[in-house]
CSV table of C-alpha atoms in Angstrom, one decimal:
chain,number,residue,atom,x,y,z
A,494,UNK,CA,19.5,10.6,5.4
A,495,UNK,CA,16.1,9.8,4.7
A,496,UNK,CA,16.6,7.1,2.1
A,497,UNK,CA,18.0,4.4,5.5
A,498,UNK,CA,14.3,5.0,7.2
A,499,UNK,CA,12.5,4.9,3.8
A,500,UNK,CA,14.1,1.4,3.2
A,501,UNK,CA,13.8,0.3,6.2
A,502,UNK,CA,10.1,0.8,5.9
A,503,UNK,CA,10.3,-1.7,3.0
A,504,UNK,CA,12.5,-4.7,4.9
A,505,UNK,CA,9.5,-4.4,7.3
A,506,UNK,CA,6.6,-4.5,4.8
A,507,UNK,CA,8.4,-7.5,2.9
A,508,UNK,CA,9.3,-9.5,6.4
A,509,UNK,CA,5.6,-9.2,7.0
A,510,UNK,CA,4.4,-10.1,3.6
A,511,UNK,CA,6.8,-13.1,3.8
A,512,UNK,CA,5.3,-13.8,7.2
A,513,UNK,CA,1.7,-13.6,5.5
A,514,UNK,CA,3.3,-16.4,2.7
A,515,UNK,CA,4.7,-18.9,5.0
A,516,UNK,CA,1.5,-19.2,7.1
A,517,UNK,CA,-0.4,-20.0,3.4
A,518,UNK,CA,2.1,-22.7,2.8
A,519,UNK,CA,1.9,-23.8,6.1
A,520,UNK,CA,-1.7,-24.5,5.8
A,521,UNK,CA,-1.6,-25.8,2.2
A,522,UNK,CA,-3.2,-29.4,3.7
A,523,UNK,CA,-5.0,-27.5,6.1
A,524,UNK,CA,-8.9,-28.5,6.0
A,525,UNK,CA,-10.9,-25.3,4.8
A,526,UNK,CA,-8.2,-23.1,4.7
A,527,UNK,CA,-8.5,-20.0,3.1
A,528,UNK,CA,-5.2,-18.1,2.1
A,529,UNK,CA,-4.1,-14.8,2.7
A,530,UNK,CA,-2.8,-11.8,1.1
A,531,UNK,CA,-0.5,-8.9,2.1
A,532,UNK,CA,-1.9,-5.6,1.1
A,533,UNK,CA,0.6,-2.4,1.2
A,534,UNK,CA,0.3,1.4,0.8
A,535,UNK,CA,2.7,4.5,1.1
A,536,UNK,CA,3.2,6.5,4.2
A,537,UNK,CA,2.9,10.3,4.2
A,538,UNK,CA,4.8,12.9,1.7
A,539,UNK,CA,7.2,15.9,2.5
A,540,UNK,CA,6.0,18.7,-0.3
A,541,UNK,CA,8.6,20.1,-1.1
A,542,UNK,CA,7.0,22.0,-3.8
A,543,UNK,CA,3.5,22.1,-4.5
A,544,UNK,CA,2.0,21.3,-7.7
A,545,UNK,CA,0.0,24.5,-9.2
A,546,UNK,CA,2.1,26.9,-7.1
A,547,UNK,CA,3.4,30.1,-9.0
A,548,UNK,CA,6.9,29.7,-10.2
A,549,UNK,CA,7.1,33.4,-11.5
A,550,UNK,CA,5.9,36.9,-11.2
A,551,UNK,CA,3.9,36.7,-14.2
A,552,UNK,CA,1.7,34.1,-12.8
A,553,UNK,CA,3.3,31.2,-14.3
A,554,UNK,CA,1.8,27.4,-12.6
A,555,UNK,CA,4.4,24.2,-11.8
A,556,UNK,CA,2.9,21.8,-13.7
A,557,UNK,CA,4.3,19.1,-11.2
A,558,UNK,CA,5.4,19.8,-7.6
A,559,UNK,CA,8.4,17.8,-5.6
A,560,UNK,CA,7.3,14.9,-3.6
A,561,UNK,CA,9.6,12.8,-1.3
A,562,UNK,CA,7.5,9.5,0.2
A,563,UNK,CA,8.5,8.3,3.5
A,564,UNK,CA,8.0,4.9,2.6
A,565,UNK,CA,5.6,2.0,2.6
A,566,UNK,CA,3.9,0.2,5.4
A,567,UNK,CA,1.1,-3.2,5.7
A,568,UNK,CA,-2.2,-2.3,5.4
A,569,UNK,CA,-4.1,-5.3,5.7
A,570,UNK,CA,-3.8,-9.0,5.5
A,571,UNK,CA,-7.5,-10.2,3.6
A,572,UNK,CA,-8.4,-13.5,2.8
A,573,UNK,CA,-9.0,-14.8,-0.2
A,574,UNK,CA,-12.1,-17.0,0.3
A,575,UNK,CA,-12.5,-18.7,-2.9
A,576,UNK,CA,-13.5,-22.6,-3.6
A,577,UNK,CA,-11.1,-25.1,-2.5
A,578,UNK,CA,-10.7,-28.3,-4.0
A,579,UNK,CA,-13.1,-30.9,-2.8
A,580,UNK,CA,-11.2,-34.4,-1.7
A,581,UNK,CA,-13.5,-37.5,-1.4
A,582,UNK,CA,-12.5,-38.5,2.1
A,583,UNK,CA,-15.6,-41.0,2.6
A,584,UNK,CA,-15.9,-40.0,5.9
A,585,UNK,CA,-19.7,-40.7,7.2
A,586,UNK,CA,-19.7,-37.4,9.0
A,587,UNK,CA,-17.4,-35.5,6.5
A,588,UNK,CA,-19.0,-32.7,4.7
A,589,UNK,CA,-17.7,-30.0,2.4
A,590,UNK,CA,-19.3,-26.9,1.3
A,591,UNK,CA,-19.7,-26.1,-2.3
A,592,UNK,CA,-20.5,-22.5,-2.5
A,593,UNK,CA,-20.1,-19.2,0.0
A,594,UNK,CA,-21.4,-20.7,3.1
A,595,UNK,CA,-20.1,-21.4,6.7
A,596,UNK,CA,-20.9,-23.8,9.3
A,597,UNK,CA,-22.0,-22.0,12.9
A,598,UNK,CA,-19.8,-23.4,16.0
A,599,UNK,CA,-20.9,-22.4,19.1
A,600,UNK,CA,-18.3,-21.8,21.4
A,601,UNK,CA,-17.2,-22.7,25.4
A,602,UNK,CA,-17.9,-19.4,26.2
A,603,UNK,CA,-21.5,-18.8,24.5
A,604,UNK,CA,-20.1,-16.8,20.8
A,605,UNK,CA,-21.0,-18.6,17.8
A,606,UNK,CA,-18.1,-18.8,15.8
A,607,UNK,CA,-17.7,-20.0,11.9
A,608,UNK,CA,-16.1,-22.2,9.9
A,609,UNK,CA,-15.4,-24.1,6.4
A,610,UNK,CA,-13.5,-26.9,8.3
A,611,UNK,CA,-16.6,-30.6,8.1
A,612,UNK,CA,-14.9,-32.9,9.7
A,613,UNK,CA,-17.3,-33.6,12.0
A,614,UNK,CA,-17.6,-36.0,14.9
A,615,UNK,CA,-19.8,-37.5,17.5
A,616,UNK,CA,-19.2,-36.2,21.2
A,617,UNK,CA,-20.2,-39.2,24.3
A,618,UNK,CA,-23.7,-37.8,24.0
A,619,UNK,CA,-23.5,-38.5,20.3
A,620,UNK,CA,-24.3,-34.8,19.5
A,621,UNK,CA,-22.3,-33.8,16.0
A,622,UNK,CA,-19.2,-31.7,16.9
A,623,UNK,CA,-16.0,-30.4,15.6
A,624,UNK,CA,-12.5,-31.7,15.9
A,625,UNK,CA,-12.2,-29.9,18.8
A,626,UNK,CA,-15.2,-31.1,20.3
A,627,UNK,CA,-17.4,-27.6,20.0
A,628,UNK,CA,-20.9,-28.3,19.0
A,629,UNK,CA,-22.6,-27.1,15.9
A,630,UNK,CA,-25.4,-24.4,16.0
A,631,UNK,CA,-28.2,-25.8,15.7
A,632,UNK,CA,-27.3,-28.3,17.4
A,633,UNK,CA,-27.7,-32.2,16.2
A,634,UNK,CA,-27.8,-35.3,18.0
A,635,UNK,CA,-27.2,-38.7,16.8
A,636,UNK,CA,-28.6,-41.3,18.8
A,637,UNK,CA,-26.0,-44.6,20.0
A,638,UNK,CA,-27.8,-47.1,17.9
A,639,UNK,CA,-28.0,-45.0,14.8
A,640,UNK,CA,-27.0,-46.7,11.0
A,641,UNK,CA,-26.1,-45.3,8.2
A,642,UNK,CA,-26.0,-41.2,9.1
A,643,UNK,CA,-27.1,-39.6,5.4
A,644,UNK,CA,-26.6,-36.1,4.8
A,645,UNK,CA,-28.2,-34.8,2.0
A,646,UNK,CA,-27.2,-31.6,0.1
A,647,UNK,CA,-29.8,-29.4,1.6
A,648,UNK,CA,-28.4,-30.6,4.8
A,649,UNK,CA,-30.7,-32.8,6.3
A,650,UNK,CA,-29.6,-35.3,8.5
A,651,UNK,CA,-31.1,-38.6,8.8
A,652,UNK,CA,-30.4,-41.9,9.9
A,653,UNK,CA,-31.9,-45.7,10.5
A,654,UNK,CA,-32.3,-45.8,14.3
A,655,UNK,CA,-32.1,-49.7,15.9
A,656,UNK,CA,-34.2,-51.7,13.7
A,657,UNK,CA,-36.1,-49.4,12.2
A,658,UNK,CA,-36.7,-49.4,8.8
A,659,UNK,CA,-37.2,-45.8,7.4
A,660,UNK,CA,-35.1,-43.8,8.4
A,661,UNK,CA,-35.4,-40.7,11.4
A,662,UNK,CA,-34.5,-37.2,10.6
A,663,UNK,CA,-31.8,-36.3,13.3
A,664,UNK,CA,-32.2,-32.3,12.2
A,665,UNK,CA,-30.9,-29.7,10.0
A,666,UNK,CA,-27.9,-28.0,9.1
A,667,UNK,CA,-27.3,-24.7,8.1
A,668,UNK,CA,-25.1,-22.2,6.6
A,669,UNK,CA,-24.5,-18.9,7.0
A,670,UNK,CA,-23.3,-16.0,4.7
A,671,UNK,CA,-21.9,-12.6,5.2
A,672,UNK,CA,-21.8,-9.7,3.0
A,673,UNK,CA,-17.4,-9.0,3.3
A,674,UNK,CA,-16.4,-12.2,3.7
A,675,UNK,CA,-12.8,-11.0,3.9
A,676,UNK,CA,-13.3,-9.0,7.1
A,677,UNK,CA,-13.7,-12.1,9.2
A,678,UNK,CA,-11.6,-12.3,12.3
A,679,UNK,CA,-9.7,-15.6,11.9
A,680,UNK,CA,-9.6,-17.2,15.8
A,681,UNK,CA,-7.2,-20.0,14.8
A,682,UNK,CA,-9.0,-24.0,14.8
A,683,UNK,CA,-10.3,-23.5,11.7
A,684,UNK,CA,-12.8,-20.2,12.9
A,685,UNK,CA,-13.6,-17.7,12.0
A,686,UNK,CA,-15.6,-14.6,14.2
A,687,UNK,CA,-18.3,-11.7,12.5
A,688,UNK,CA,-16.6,-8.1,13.1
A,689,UNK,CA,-18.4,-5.1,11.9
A,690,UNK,CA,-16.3,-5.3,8.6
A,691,UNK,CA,-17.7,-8.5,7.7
A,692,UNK,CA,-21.4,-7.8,8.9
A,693,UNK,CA,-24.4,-10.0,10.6
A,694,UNK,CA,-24.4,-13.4,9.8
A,695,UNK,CA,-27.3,-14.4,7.2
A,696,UNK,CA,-28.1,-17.8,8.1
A,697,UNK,CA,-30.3,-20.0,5.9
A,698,UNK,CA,-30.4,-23.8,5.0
A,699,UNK,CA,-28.0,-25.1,2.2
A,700,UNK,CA,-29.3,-24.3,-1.6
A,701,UNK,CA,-31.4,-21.4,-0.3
A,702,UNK,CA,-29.9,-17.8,-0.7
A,703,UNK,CA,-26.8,-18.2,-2.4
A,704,UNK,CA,-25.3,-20.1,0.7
A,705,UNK,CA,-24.0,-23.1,-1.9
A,706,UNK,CA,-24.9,-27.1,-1.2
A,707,UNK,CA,-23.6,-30.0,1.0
A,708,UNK,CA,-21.2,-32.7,-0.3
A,709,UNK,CA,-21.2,-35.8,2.3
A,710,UNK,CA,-17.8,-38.4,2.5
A,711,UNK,CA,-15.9,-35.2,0.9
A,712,UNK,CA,-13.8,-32.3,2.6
A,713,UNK,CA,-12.8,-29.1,1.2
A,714,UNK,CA,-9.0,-28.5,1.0
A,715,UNK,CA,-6.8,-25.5,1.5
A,716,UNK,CA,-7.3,-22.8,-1.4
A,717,UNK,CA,-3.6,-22.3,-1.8
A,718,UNK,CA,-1.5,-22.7,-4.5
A,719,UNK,CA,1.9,-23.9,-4.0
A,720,UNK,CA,3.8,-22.0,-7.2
A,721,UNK,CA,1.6,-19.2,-6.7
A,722,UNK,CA,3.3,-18.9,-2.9
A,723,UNK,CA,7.0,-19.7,-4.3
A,724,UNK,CA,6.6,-17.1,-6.7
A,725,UNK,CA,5.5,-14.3,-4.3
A,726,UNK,CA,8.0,-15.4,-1.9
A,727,UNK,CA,10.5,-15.3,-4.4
A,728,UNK,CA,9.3,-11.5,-5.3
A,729,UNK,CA,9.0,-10.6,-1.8
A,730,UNK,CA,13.0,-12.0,-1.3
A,731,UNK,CA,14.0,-10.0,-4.1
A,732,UNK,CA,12.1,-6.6,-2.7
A,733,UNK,CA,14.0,-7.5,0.6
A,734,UNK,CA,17.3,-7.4,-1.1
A,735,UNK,CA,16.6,-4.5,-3.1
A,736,UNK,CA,15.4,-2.2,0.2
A,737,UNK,CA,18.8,-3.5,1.8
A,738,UNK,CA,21.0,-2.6,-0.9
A,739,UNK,CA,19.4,1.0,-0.7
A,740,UNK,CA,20.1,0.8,3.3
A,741,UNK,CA,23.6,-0.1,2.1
A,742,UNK,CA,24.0,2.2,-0.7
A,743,UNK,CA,22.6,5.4,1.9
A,744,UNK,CA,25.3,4.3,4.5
A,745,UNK,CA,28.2,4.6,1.8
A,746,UNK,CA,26.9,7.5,0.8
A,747,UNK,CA,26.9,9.2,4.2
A,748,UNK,CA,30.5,7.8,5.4
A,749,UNK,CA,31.7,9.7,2.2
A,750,UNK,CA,30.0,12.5,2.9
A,751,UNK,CA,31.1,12.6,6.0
A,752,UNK,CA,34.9,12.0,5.4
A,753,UNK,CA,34.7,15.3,2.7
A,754,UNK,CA,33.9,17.2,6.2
C-alpha cells in the first residue's frame, strides 16, 4: 500500500524540519545568528488519468484527471537574514552591523570567509581578530601602547598611540554584500562562505552601497524568535502525529485486508 511510503515521506520531512527548529533555538543567544527555515515540496505523481483525455467516443474531455502524489520531501533549508536586535555590550572592540553587510575573515587556509558575528579581539601581534583568532580582511593592527581604540560608523579605526595627542588612524573596515544572501554556505563559527547561489562578494566601506553602518560597544544578537520557534515546533509535532496515524491507519487496513484472503 502506497499510503505507508507516502507517510513515511512526511515523518522524514517533519523530523528534518524539527531538526532545522532546534538548531534556531539553540542559537537564540548566538552572536549574529541568522535563523533558518525548512522549505518542502511534493515528490512525483502516478497519472492515473490524464486531465483533457477523451472519456467518450463522441469526443467528450475529463475536465480533471486522477493524480496520486508520492509524498513530500525537504527542499531547502534558507536563512532568513533579517536585523537582529542590537545589545549594547560596551565592548571597546565590539561592533554590530546595522544594515546587509558582512565582515570578511580570512581563513588558515587562504578563503575569505564572512560573518555578522563583531566580537573582535586583539591577537599577540595586536592585529584585530575574531574569537577564534582568524584575522579580518583587510587586515588591522593595533599597536601595544594604543588608548582609547574608536570606531566610527563608516568603519574607521583610530586610536591615541603612547602619548600622542591626536589620534592615528589604524585602518579601515569594510563590508561586503551579496546579491542572494540566503544561498550562503554556513561553515559553522559564526561563517559564512560565497557559493554560486549567493554570487561574488561586493565589498565596499560601511554607509557606501547599501552595505548598512557600524555600531561600536554593541553586538548584534540572534534573529530568532522564541514563540515563533514553539509554535512551528508545535505544528511540525502535530504533522508528525498525523503522518503516523496514516502509517497506522494503512497497516490496519492491510492486516484486514489480508485476513478477508
Amino acid at each position: 500500500m502506497k499510503a505507508l511510503y507516502i507517510a513515511s515521506t512526511g515523518m522524514s520531512a517533519q523530523e528534518r524540519n524539527v531538526e532545522v527548529i532546534s538548531n534556531n533555538i539553540a542559537n537564540m543567544r548566538t552572536t549574529g545568528y541568522k535563523r533558518a527555515r525548512a522549505e518542502f515540496e511534493d515528490l512525483l505523481y502516478q497519472q492515473i488519468t490524464r486531465a483533457g483525455s477523451q472519456s467518450s467516443a463522441q469526443g467528450s474531455v475529463l475536465p480533471a484527471g486522477v493524480e496520486i502524489g508520492s509524498g513530500v520531501r525537504t527542499v531547502s533549508t534558507p536563512r532568513i537574514m533579517s536585523q537582529g536586535s542590537v545589545n549594547m555590550t560596551e565592548g571597546e572592540l565590539d561592533v554590530a552591523i546595522r544594515g546587509e553587510g558582512f565582515f570578511a575573515v580570512q581563513m588558515p587556509d587562504g578563503r575569505t570567509a564572512y560573518t555578522r558575528d563583531g566580537s573582535f579581539e586583539r591577537s599577540p601581534d595586536g592585529e584585530l581578530v575574531t574569537s577564534n583568532g582568524y584575522p579580518i580582511d583587510p587586515g588591522i593592527t593595533i599597536p601595544g601602547d594604543a588608548t582609547s581604540v574608536a570606531i566610527s560608523q563608516d568603519g574607521l579605526v583610530s586610536a591615541y598611540v603612547g602619548t600622542d595627542s591626536t589620534p592615528t588612524q589604524l585602518g579601515q573596515l569594510q563590508l561586503a554584500r551579496f546579491v542572494n544572501k540566503a544561498g550562503l554556505e554556513s561553515l559553522g563559527d559564526n561563517l559564512f562562505m560565497d557559493t554560486a547561489a549567493s554570487g561574488p562578494a561586493q565589498v565596499s566601506v560601511p554607509n557606501d552601497a547599501g552595505t548598512g553602518n557600524l555600531l561600536q560597544g554593541y553586538l548584534e544578537m540572534s534573529n530568532v524568535n522564541s514563540v515563533t520557534e514553539i509554535a512551528d515546533l508545535i505544528a511540525a509535532q502535530r504533522a508528525y502525529e498525523m503522518n503516523a496515524r496514516v502509517i497506522s491507519g494503512a497497516d490496519e487496513m492491510m492486516q484486514s485486508t489480508s485476513q478477508l484472503r
